[in-house]
């Protein structure tokens, strides 16, 4: 059992309260998901639980963590840089229980994770793996270690649909409690039985959390029903208060008028008016007390607001891309050779089309998208913008979001950028943080905002929804679905496939195969 008592976490730089008096017990059979907007401290909470020292560089924490005898299987959101230079074999050798595995047990694990049989013994550098392969690599080592508690930060990021289904089964069948963060709404809907919702309200000055032992669908339904009931009660009480105040003002004005006009020759009448005024003052005090007890109008953390590609018109008959490749290859430094990932690739994309490429991890989707981006970014008849899977390819980690987005550095431009960032739920302090200190979702927002401001009519997106919360995800999907330009993307997000994409291709060793069986129902 894992127990957290009265945990409070404060950001060292801007002294913002990330979490306040958080208490929670993770029990056997729990599949608890942490949800909330980007930058609300979800990963910070999970890091602190795994090892309080992991947040020492940027946050201070106070509280109790009771976990005697537990062995944590912790999956970080990003693979530490020091791990990337190791070979796959070295990575697994660091787990003592790896040496107790039989070829049969490793073979079964490889099959479940859709990996090659020899994967565990390869000399290939971990850093050369695809995003999805890195997740599988870490999940394999975690499972070999036989943890008693699973702490998973974005386990669904970048893994292919087949492995996502394996992950769902793993969570549902887990014999140990699981605490995880995910932005995959389908995964949350299918697996979570405890919801931990972290919010930042009052412009991120107040931290609030809710724990509900129910499914995600039920939590959303009950939360909205409760908030709607509270809103109606609050507005009704305020309407009644206005009516009472109007009646009170009329009574008060009448008594005041009578006091001004009464004759001094009528002392008895004067005494009566004094009693009336005392009653009026008593009534006023009563109304003030009642007003203080009124139902509060509920304050919730709203999802981001974003517009994309307004005014962009891409002719539907225009050929945006016609790609023909005999072979898709990738260098293999450890083998001093080129590996052939796929052959006979042909892809034609028309104006306004929204194309998504799916496929197994390691098949070459990101390699293919990079080649597409390289070609389209050089074209002058279109205006293309690219969002890579690894945000650091484009982001300057030392700059603030405002500095990164500025072109002219003029005052009007800075004001406009700060307004845009505010609509995406950045606080003024976060706008001045280096990009390196932002969460994955906040970094993704910066890149999407850059693309939006560029006026691009072709978007090249590698896993565009991977770091957006269940609150922001629907907004991003809606924005991209209504975008009037062309979208060429990679995604394993089943809701994205169903709601945004009109054409889906699967990349295989034999090339691109059009899929007509990936629909909204799959989401």
Coordinates of C-alpha atoms in Angstrom, one line a residue:
X1 CA 0.0 0.0 0.0
X2 CA 1.2 3.5 -0.8
X3 CA 0.0 6.4 1.4
X4 CA 0.5 10.1 0.9
X5 CA -0.3 12.5 3.8
X6 CA -0.6 16.3 3.7
X7 CA 1.7 16.8 0.7
X8 CA 2.4 20.4 -0.3
X9 CA 4.7 21.3 -3.2
X10 CA 5.8 24.8 -4.1
X11 CA 7.7 25.9 -7.2
X12 CA 11.0 27.5 -6.1
X13 CA 11.2 30.1 -8.9
X14 CA 7.9 31.8 -8.7
X15 CA 6.7 30.4 -5.3
X16 CA 3.5 29.0 -7.0
X17 CA 1.7 26.3 -5.0
X18 CA 1.7 23.2 -7.2
X19 CA -0.1 21.0 -4.7
X20 CA -1.5 21.8 -1.2
X21 CA -2.4 19.3 1.6
X22 CA -2.7 16.4 -0.8
X23 CA -3.6 13.1 0.8
X24 CA -4.3 9.8 -0.9
X25 CA -4.1 6.0 -0.4
X26 CA -3.3 3.7 -3.4
X27 CA -4.8 0.3 -2.6
X28 CA -4.6 -3.1 -4.1
X29 CA -6.7 -3.2 -7.3
X30 CA -6.5 0.6 -7.9
X31 CA -5.8 1.9 -11.4
X32 CA -5.6 5.5 -10.5
X33 CA -5.1 8.1 -13.2
X34 CA -3.9 11.7 -12.5
X35 CA -5.5 14.2 -14.9
X36 CA -5.3 18.0 -15.2
X37 CA -4.1 20.7 -17.5
X38 CA -0.6 21.0 -18.7
X39 CA 1.8 22.4 -16.1
X40 CA -0.4 21.6 -13.1
X41 CA 2.1 19.4 -11.4
X42 CA 1.1 15.9 -12.5
X43 CA 4.6 14.7 -13.3
X44 CA 6.0 16.5 -10.3
X45 CA 3.7 14.6 -8.0
X46 CA 4.6 11.3 -9.6
X47 CA 8.3 12.1 -9.4
X48 CA 8.1 12.9 -5.7
X49 CA 6.3 9.7 -5.0
X50 CA 9.0 7.7 -6.9
X51 CA 11.8 9.6 -5.3
X52 CA 11.5 13.0 -3.6
X53 CA 15.0 14.0 -4.7
X54 CA 13.8 14.0 -8.3
X55 CA 12.1 17.4 -7.8
X56 CA 14.8 19.1 -5.6
X57 CA 16.1 21.2 -8.5
X58 CA 12.9 23.2 -9.0
X59 CA 10.4 22.5 -6.2
X60 CA 10.2 22.2 -2.4
X61 CA 7.9 19.6 -0.8
X62 CA 6.6 18.8 2.6
X63 CA 4.5 15.8 3.6
X64 CA 4.6 12.2 4.4
X65 CA 5.2 9.3 2.0
X66 CA 4.4 5.9 3.5
X67 CA 5.6 3.0 1.4
X68 CA 7.5 0.6 3.6
X69 CA 8.6 -2.5 1.6
X70 CA 7.2 -1.3 -1.7
X71 CA 9.2 -1.6 -4.9
X72 CA 8.3 1.1 -7.4
X73 CA 8.3 0.5 -11.1
X74 CA 8.7 4.1 -12.3
X75 CA 8.4 5.2 -15.9
X76 CA 9.5 8.8 -16.4
X77 CA 7.9 11.0 -19.0
X78 CA 11.3 11.4 -20.8
X79 CA 14.1 8.9 -20.8
X80 CA 17.0 10.5 -18.9
X81 CA 19.8 11.7 -21.2
X82 CA 22.5 9.6 -19.4
X83 CA 20.5 6.4 -20.4
X84 CA 20.5 7.3 -24.1
X85 CA 24.2 6.6 -24.7
X86 CA 24.0 3.1 -23.3
X87 CA 23.4 0.0 -25.5
X88 CA 20.1 -1.8 -25.1
X89 CA 22.0 -4.7 -23.5
X90 CA 23.7 -2.4 -21.0
X91 CA 20.4 -0.9 -20.2
X92 CA 18.9 -4.2 -19.2
X93 CA 22.0 -5.5 -17.5
X94 CA 21.5 -2.8 -14.8
X95 CA 18.4 -4.6 -13.6
X96 CA 19.6 -7.5 -11.3
X97 CA 16.6 -9.7 -12.1
X98 CA 17.4 -9.6 -15.8
X99 CA 20.0 -12.3 -15.1
X100 CA 17.3 -14.6 -13.7
X101 CA 15.2 -14.4 -16.9
X102 CA 15.0 -17.5 -19.1
X103 CA 15.0 -17.2 -22.9
X104 CA 11.4 -18.3 -22.8
X105 CA 10.3 -15.6 -20.4
X106 CA 12.2 -12.9 -22.4
X107 CA 10.7 -14.3 -25.6
X108 CA 7.2 -14.1 -24.2
X109 CA 7.8 -10.5 -23.0
X110 CA 9.2 -9.5 -26.5
X111 CA 6.1 -11.0 -28.2
X112 CA 3.7 -9.0 -25.9
X113 CA 5.6 -5.8 -26.5
X114 CA 5.9 -6.5 -30.3
X115 CA 9.7 -6.6 -30.2
X116 CA 12.2 -8.8 -31.9
X117 CA 13.4 -11.8 -30.0
X118 CA 17.0 -10.5 -29.9
X119 CA 16.0 -7.0 -28.8
X120 CA 17.3 -7.4 -25.2
X121 CA 20.9 -8.3 -26.3
X122 CA 21.4 -5.6 -29.0
X123 CA 24.4 -3.3 -29.0
X124 CA 22.3 -0.6 -30.6
X125 CA 22.3 2.7 -28.6
X126 CA 19.1 3.4 -26.7
X127 CA 19.1 7.0 -28.1
X128 CA 18.7 5.7 -31.6
X129 CA 15.4 4.0 -30.8
X130 CA 12.1 5.5 -31.9
X131 CA 9.9 7.2 -29.2
X132 CA 7.6 4.1 -29.0
X133 CA 10.5 1.7 -28.8
X134 CA 12.0 3.7 -25.8
X135 CA 8.7 3.3 -24.0
X136 CA 8.7 -0.4 -24.6
X137 CA 12.3 -0.7 -23.6
X138 CA 11.6 1.0 -20.2
X139 CA 8.3 -1.0 -19.7
X140 CA 10.2 -4.2 -20.3
X141 CA 12.9 -3.4 -17.6
X142 CA 10.2 -2.3 -15.2
X143 CA 8.2 -5.6 -15.6
X144 CA 11.4 -7.7 -15.3
X145 CA 12.1 -6.0 -11.9
X146 CA 8.7 -7.3 -10.5
X147 CA 7.6 -4.1 -8.8
X148 CA 4.8 -4.0 -6.2
X149 CA 3.6 -0.6 -7.3
X150 CA 3.6 0.8 -10.9
X151 CA 4.1 4.6 -11.3
X152 CA 3.8 5.4 -15.0
X153 CA 4.2 8.8 -16.6
X154 CA 2.6 8.8 -20.1
X155 CA 3.1 5.1 -20.8
X156 CA 0.8 5.5 -23.9
X157 CA 3.1 8.1 -25.5
X158 CA 4.3 7.1 -29.0
X159 CA 3.5 3.4 -28.8
X160 CA 1.6 1.8 -31.7
X161 CA -2.0 0.8 -31.5
X162 CA -1.2 -2.9 -30.9
X163 CA 1.0 -2.1 -28.0
X164 CA -1.6 0.3 -26.7
X165 CA -4.1 -2.6 -26.5
X166 CA -1.4 -4.6 -24.7
X167 CA -1.0 -1.7 -22.2
X168 CA -4.7 -1.7 -21.6
X169 CA -4.7 -5.4 -20.8
X170 CA -1.7 -4.9 -18.6
X171 CA -3.4 -2.3 -16.5
X172 CA -6.7 -4.1 -16.3
X173 CA -5.0 -7.4 -15.3
X174 CA -2.4 -5.9 -13.1
X175 CA -1.9 -7.7 -9.8
X176 CA -0.3 -4.6 -8.3
X177 CA -1.8 -1.1 -7.8
X178 CA -1.1 1.4 -10.6
X179 CA -0.8 5.2 -10.5
X180 CA -0.4 6.7 -13.9
X181 CA -0.6 9.8 -16.0
X182 CA -2.0 9.7 -19.5
X183 CA -3.4 12.0 -22.1
X184 CA -4.9 9.1 -24.1
X185 CA -8.6 9.5 -23.3
X186 CA -9.5 6.0 -24.7
X187 CA -6.9 4.4 -22.4
X188 CA -8.3 6.3 -19.4
X189 CA -11.9 5.5 -20.3
X190 CA -11.1 1.8 -20.6
X191 CA -8.8 1.3 -17.6
X192 CA -9.0 3.9 -14.8
X193 CA -11.2 3.1 -11.7
X194 CA -9.8 6.1 -9.6
X195 CA -9.6 9.7 -10.9
X196 CA -7.2 12.2 -9.3
X197 CA -8.0 15.6 -10.8
X198 CA -5.5 18.4 -10.1
X199 CA -6.6 21.9 -10.9
X200 CA -5.1 25.4 -10.7
X201 CA -7.8 28.0 -10.3
X202 CA -7.9 31.8 -9.6
X203 CA -5.4 32.2 -12.4
X204 CA -3.2 29.5 -11.1
X205 CA -2.9 31.0 -7.6
X206 CA -4.9 28.3 -5.9
X207 CA -4.3 24.5 -6.1
X208 CA -7.3 22.2 -5.8
X209 CA -7.6 18.4 -6.2
X210 CA -10.5 16.0 -6.4
X211 CA -10.3 12.2 -5.8
X212 CA -13.1 10.1 -7.1
X213 CA -13.2 6.3 -7.0
X214 CA -15.2 5.8 -10.2
X215 CA -14.7 5.5 -13.9
X216 CA -13.6 8.5 -16.0
X217 CA -17.0 8.6 -17.8
X218 CA -18.9 8.6 -14.5
X219 CA -16.6 11.2 -13.0
X220 CA -17.1 13.6 -16.0
X221 CA -20.9 13.1 -15.9
X222 CA -21.2 13.5 -12.1
X223 CA -18.8 16.5 -12.0
X224 CA -20.7 18.4 -14.7
X225 CA -24.1 17.6 -13.1
X226 CA -22.8 18.8 -9.7
X227 CA -21.3 21.9 -11.2
X228 CA -24.4 22.7 -13.1
X229 CA -26.6 22.2 -10.0
X230 CA -24.3 24.4 -8.0
X231 CA -24.3 27.1 -10.8
X232 CA -28.1 27.1 -10.9
X233 CA -28.4 27.3 -7.1
X234 CA -25.9 30.2 -7.0
X235 CA -27.6 32.2 -9.7
X236 CA -31.1 31.6 -8.2
X237 CA -29.9 32.7 -4.8
X238 CA -28.3 35.8 -6.3
X239 CA -31.6 36.6 -8.1
X240 CA -33.5 36.3 -4.9
X241 CA -30.9 38.5 -3.2
X242 CA -31.4 41.2 -5.8
X243 CA -35.2 41.1 -5.2
X244 CA -34.7 41.3 -1.4
X245 CA -32.2 44.2 -1.8
X246 CA -34.7 46.1 -4.0
X247 CA -37.5 45.6 -1.4
X248 CA -35.1 46.6 1.4
X249 CA -34.0 49.8 -0.4
X250 CA -37.6 50.9 -0.9
X251 CA -38.4 50.3 2.8
X252 CA -35.2 52.2 3.8
X253 CA -36.0 55.1 1.5
X254 CA -39.6 55.3 2.8
X255 CA -38.5 55.4 6.5
X256 CA -35.7 58.0 5.7
X257 CA -38.2 60.1 3.9
X258 CA -40.7 60.0 6.8
X259 CA -37.9 60.9 9.2
X260 CA -37.0 64.0 7.2
X261 CA -40.6 65.2 6.9
X262 CA -42.0 64.4 10.3
X263 CA -43.0 67.4 12.4
X264 CA -41.0 68.2 15.5
X265 CA -44.3 68.7 17.3
X266 CA -44.9 64.9 17.0
X267 CA -42.5 63.2 19.5
X268 CA -44.6 60.0 19.6
X269 CA -44.3 59.7 15.8
X270 CA -40.5 60.3 16.0
X271 CA -40.1 57.4 18.5
X272 CA -42.0 55.1 16.2
X273 CA -39.8 56.1 13.2
X274 CA -36.7 55.4 15.3
X275 CA -38.0 51.9 16.0
X276 CA -38.7 51.5 12.3
X277 CA -35.2 52.5 11.4
X278 CA -33.7 50.1 14.0
X279 CA -35.8 47.3 12.4
X280 CA -34.5 48.3 9.0
X281 CA -30.9 48.2 10.2
X282 CA -31.5 44.8 11.8
X283 CA -33.0 43.6 8.5
X284 CA -29.9 44.9 6.7
X285 CA -27.6 42.9 9.0
X286 CA -29.7 39.8 8.5
X287 CA -29.4 40.1 4.7
X288 CA -25.7 40.5 4.9
X289 CA -25.4 37.3 7.0
X290 CA -27.6 35.4 4.5
X291 CA -25.5 36.7 1.5
X292 CA -22.4 35.3 3.1
X293 CA -24.0 31.9 3.3
X294 CA -25.0 31.9 -0.4
X295 CA -23.9 29.0 -2.6
X296 CA -20.6 29.9 -4.3
X297 CA -20.5 30.1 -8.1
X298 CA -18.2 27.2 -9.0
X299 CA -14.9 28.0 -10.4
X300 CA -13.3 25.5 -12.6
X301 CA -10.2 25.3 -14.6
X302 CA -11.2 25.9 -18.2
X303 CA -9.6 24.2 -21.2
X304 CA -7.3 26.1 -23.5
X305 CA -8.6 28.4 -26.1
X306 CA -7.0 28.3 -29.5
X307 CA -7.7 29.3 -33.1
X308 CA -5.8 27.9 -36.0
X309 CA -5.4 28.8 -39.6
X310 CA -8.1 31.4 -40.0
X311 CA -8.5 32.6 -43.5
X312 CA -6.3 29.8 -45.0
X313 CA -7.6 28.4 -48.3
X314 CA -6.0 25.4 -49.9
X315 CA -7.5 24.4 -53.3
X316 CA -8.8 20.8 -53.0
X317 CA -7.3 19.9 -56.4
X318 CA -3.8 21.0 -55.6
X319 CA -1.2 18.3 -55.3
X320 CA 0.6 19.1 -52.0
X321 CA 2.8 16.0 -52.0
X322 CA 3.7 13.2 -54.5
X323 CA 6.3 11.1 -52.8
X324 CA 7.8 8.1 -54.5
X325 CA 10.6 6.2 -52.7
X326 CA 12.1 2.8 -53.6
X327 CA 13.5 2.4 -50.2
X328 CA 13.2 4.1 -46.8
X329 CA 16.5 3.6 -44.9
X330 CA 18.0 4.6 -41.6
X331 CA 21.6 4.6 -40.5
X332 CA 22.7 1.9 -38.0
X333 CA 25.8 3.4 -36.3
X334 CA 26.3 0.3 -34.2
X335 CA 26.4 -1.9 -37.3
X336 CA 28.1 0.7 -39.6
X337 CA 25.4 0.2 -42.2
X338 CA 22.0 1.3 -43.4
X339 CA 18.9 -0.6 -42.4
X340 CA 16.0 -0.8 -44.9
X341 CA 12.8 0.0 -43.1
X342 CA 10.3 -0.1 -46.0
X343 CA 10.2 -0.4 -49.8
X344 CA 8.1 0.9 -52.7
X345 CA 6.6 3.9 -50.8
X346 CA 4.1 6.1 -52.7
X347 CA 2.1 8.8 -51.2
X348 CA -0.1 11.5 -52.9
X349 CA -1.7 14.2 -50.8
X350 CA -4.2 16.7 -52.1
X351 CA -5.2 20.2 -50.8
X352 CA -7.3 20.1 -47.7
X353 CA -6.7 16.4 -47.0
X354 CA -6.0 15.3 -43.5
X355 CA -3.7 12.3 -43.7
X356 CA -2.4 10.2 -40.8
X357 CA 0.3 7.5 -40.9
X358 CA 0.1 4.6 -38.4
X359 CA 2.3 1.5 -38.0
X360 CA 4.3 -0.5 -35.6
X361 CA 7.0 1.2 -33.5
X362 CA 10.4 1.2 -35.3
X363 CA 8.9 0.8 -38.8
X364 CA 10.1 4.2 -39.8
X365 CA 7.2 6.6 -39.5
X366 CA 9.2 9.4 -38.0
X367 CA 12.0 8.9 -40.5
X368 CA 9.5 9.1 -43.3
X369 CA 7.8 12.2 -41.9
X370 CA 11.2 14.0 -41.5
X371 CA 11.8 13.3 -45.2
X372 CA 8.4 14.7 -46.1
X373 CA 9.0 17.8 -43.9
X374 CA 12.4 18.4 -45.6
X375 CA 10.8 18.4 -49.0
X376 CA 7.7 20.5 -48.1
X377 CA 9.5 23.1 -46.0
X378 CA 11.7 23.9 -49.1
X379 CA 8.8 24.5 -51.4
X380 CA 7.8 28.0 -52.3
X381 CA 4.3 27.4 -53.6
X382 CA 3.1 26.3 -50.2
X383 CA 3.8 27.4 -46.6
X384 CA 4.6 24.3 -44.5
X385 CA 5.2 24.1 -40.8
X386 CA 6.6 21.1 -38.9
X387 CA 6.1 19.8 -35.4
X388 CA 8.6 17.0 -34.6
X389 CA 8.1 14.2 -32.0
X390 CA 11.2 15.5 -30.1
X391 CA 10.3 19.2 -29.4
X392 CA 14.0 20.0 -28.8
X393 CA 14.7 19.7 -32.5
X394 CA 13.0 23.1 -32.9
X395 CA 12.7 24.7 -29.5
X396 CA 15.5 26.7 -27.9
X397 CA 15.5 25.4 -24.4
X398 CA 17.2 28.5 -23.0
X399 CA 14.7 31.0 -24.3
X400 CA 11.4 31.9 -22.7
X401 CA 8.2 31.1 -24.7
X402 CA 7.8 34.9 -25.4
X403 CA 11.4 35.1 -26.7
X404 CA 11.0 32.0 -28.8
X405 CA 7.8 33.2 -30.5
X406 CA 9.0 36.8 -31.1
X407 CA 10.1 37.8 -34.6
X408 CA 10.3 41.6 -34.6
X409 CA 10.5 42.0 -30.7
X410 CA 8.3 45.1 -31.1
X411 CA 6.1 46.0 -28.1
X412 CA 2.8 45.3 -30.0
X413 CA 4.1 41.8 -31.0
X414 CA 5.1 41.0 -27.5
X415 CA 1.7 42.1 -26.1
X416 CA -0.1 39.9 -28.7
X417 CA 2.1 36.9 -27.9
X418 CA 1.5 37.2 -24.2
X419 CA -2.3 37.4 -24.9
X420 CA -2.1 34.2 -27.0
X421 CA -0.1 32.4 -24.3
X422 CA -2.6 33.6 -21.7
X423 CA -5.4 32.0 -23.7
X424 CA -3.4 28.7 -23.6
X425 CA -3.3 29.0 -19.8
X426 CA 0.2 30.3 -19.2
X427 CA 0.6 32.5 -16.2
X428 CA 2.7 35.7 -16.5
X429 CA 5.5 33.9 -14.5
X430 CA 5.4 30.8 -16.8
X431 CA 5.9 33.1 -19.8
X432 CA 9.2 34.1 -18.3
X433 CA 10.4 30.5 -17.5
X434 CA 13.0 29.0 -19.8
X435 CA 11.4 26.5 -22.2
X436 CA 13.5 23.7 -20.5
X437 CA 11.5 24.2 -17.3
X438 CA 8.1 23.7 -19.0
X439 CA 6.1 20.5 -19.1
X440 CA 5.8 18.4 -22.2
X441 CA 2.3 19.8 -22.9
X442 CA 3.4 23.4 -22.4
X443 CA 6.3 22.9 -24.9
X444 CA 3.8 21.4 -27.4
X445 CA 1.6 24.5 -26.9
X446 CA 4.5 26.8 -27.8
X447 CA 5.2 24.9 -31.0
X448 CA 1.5 24.8 -32.0
X449 CA 1.2 28.6 -31.3
X450 CA 4.3 29.2 -33.5
X451 CA 2.7 27.2 -36.3
X452 CA -0.6 29.1 -35.9
X453 CA 1.1 32.5 -36.0
X454 CA 3.1 31.5 -39.1
X455 CA -0.1 31.2 -41.3
X456 CA 1.0 27.8 -42.6
X457 CA -1.3 26.1 -45.0
X458 CA 0.4 22.7 -44.6
X459 CA 1.0 21.1 -41.2
X460 CA 3.4 18.2 -40.7
X461 CA 2.7 16.8 -37.2
X462 CA 4.5 14.0 -35.4
X463 CA 2.2 12.8 -32.6
X464 CA 0.4 16.2 -32.2
X465 CA -1.8 15.3 -29.2
X466 CA 0.7 13.2 -27.2
X467 CA 1.2 15.6 -24.4
X468 CA -2.2 17.3 -24.2
X469 CA -4.4 16.7 -21.2
X470 CA -7.9 15.1 -21.5
X471 CA -9.2 18.7 -21.1
X472 CA -7.1 20.2 -23.9
X473 CA -7.1 17.2 -26.2
X474 CA -10.7 17.7 -27.4
X475 CA -9.8 21.4 -28.1
X476 CA -6.7 20.5 -30.2
X477 CA -8.7 17.8 -32.1
X478 CA -11.5 20.3 -32.9
X479 CA -9.0 22.9 -34.0
X480 CA -7.2 20.5 -36.4
X481 CA -10.5 19.0 -37.7
X482 CA -11.8 22.5 -38.7
X483 CA -8.4 23.5 -40.1
X484 CA -8.9 24.4 -43.8
X485 CA -5.3 23.6 -44.9
X486 CA -3.6 20.2 -45.4
X487 CA -2.4 18.0 -42.5
X488 CA 0.1 15.2 -42.8
X489 CA 0.6 13.5 -39.5
X490 CA 1.6 10.5 -37.4
X491 CA -0.5 9.4 -34.5
X492 CA -1.5 6.5 -32.3
X493 CA -4.3 8.6 -30.6
X494 CA -7.4 6.7 -31.5
X495 CA -9.7 9.7 -30.9
X496 CA -7.5 11.8 -33.2
X497 CA -7.7 9.1 -35.9
X498 CA -11.5 9.0 -35.6
X499 CA -12.2 12.8 -35.3
X500 CA -9.5 14.5 -37.4
X501 CA -8.2 12.3 -40.1
X502 CA -10.0 11.5 -43.4
X503 CA -7.3 9.3 -44.8
X504 CA -5.2 6.7 -42.8
X505 CA -2.2 4.8 -44.1
X506 CA -0.3 2.1 -42.4
X507 CA 3.5 2.0 -43.0
X508 CA 4.7 -1.5 -43.4
X509 CA 7.9 -3.1 -44.8
X510 CA 6.1 -3.3 -48.2
X511 CA 5.2 0.4 -48.2
X512 CA 2.1 2.4 -47.4
X513 CA -1.2 0.6 -47.2
X514 CA -4.5 2.6 -47.1
X515 CA -6.6 1.6 -44.1
X516 CA -10.4 2.0 -44.3
X517 CA -11.1 0.1 -41.0
X518 CA -9.8 2.9 -38.7
X519 CA -12.9 4.9 -37.9
X520 CA -14.4 6.9 -35.1
X521 CA -15.7 3.7 -33.6
X522 CA -12.1 2.5 -33.0
X523 CA -11.7 5.6 -30.7

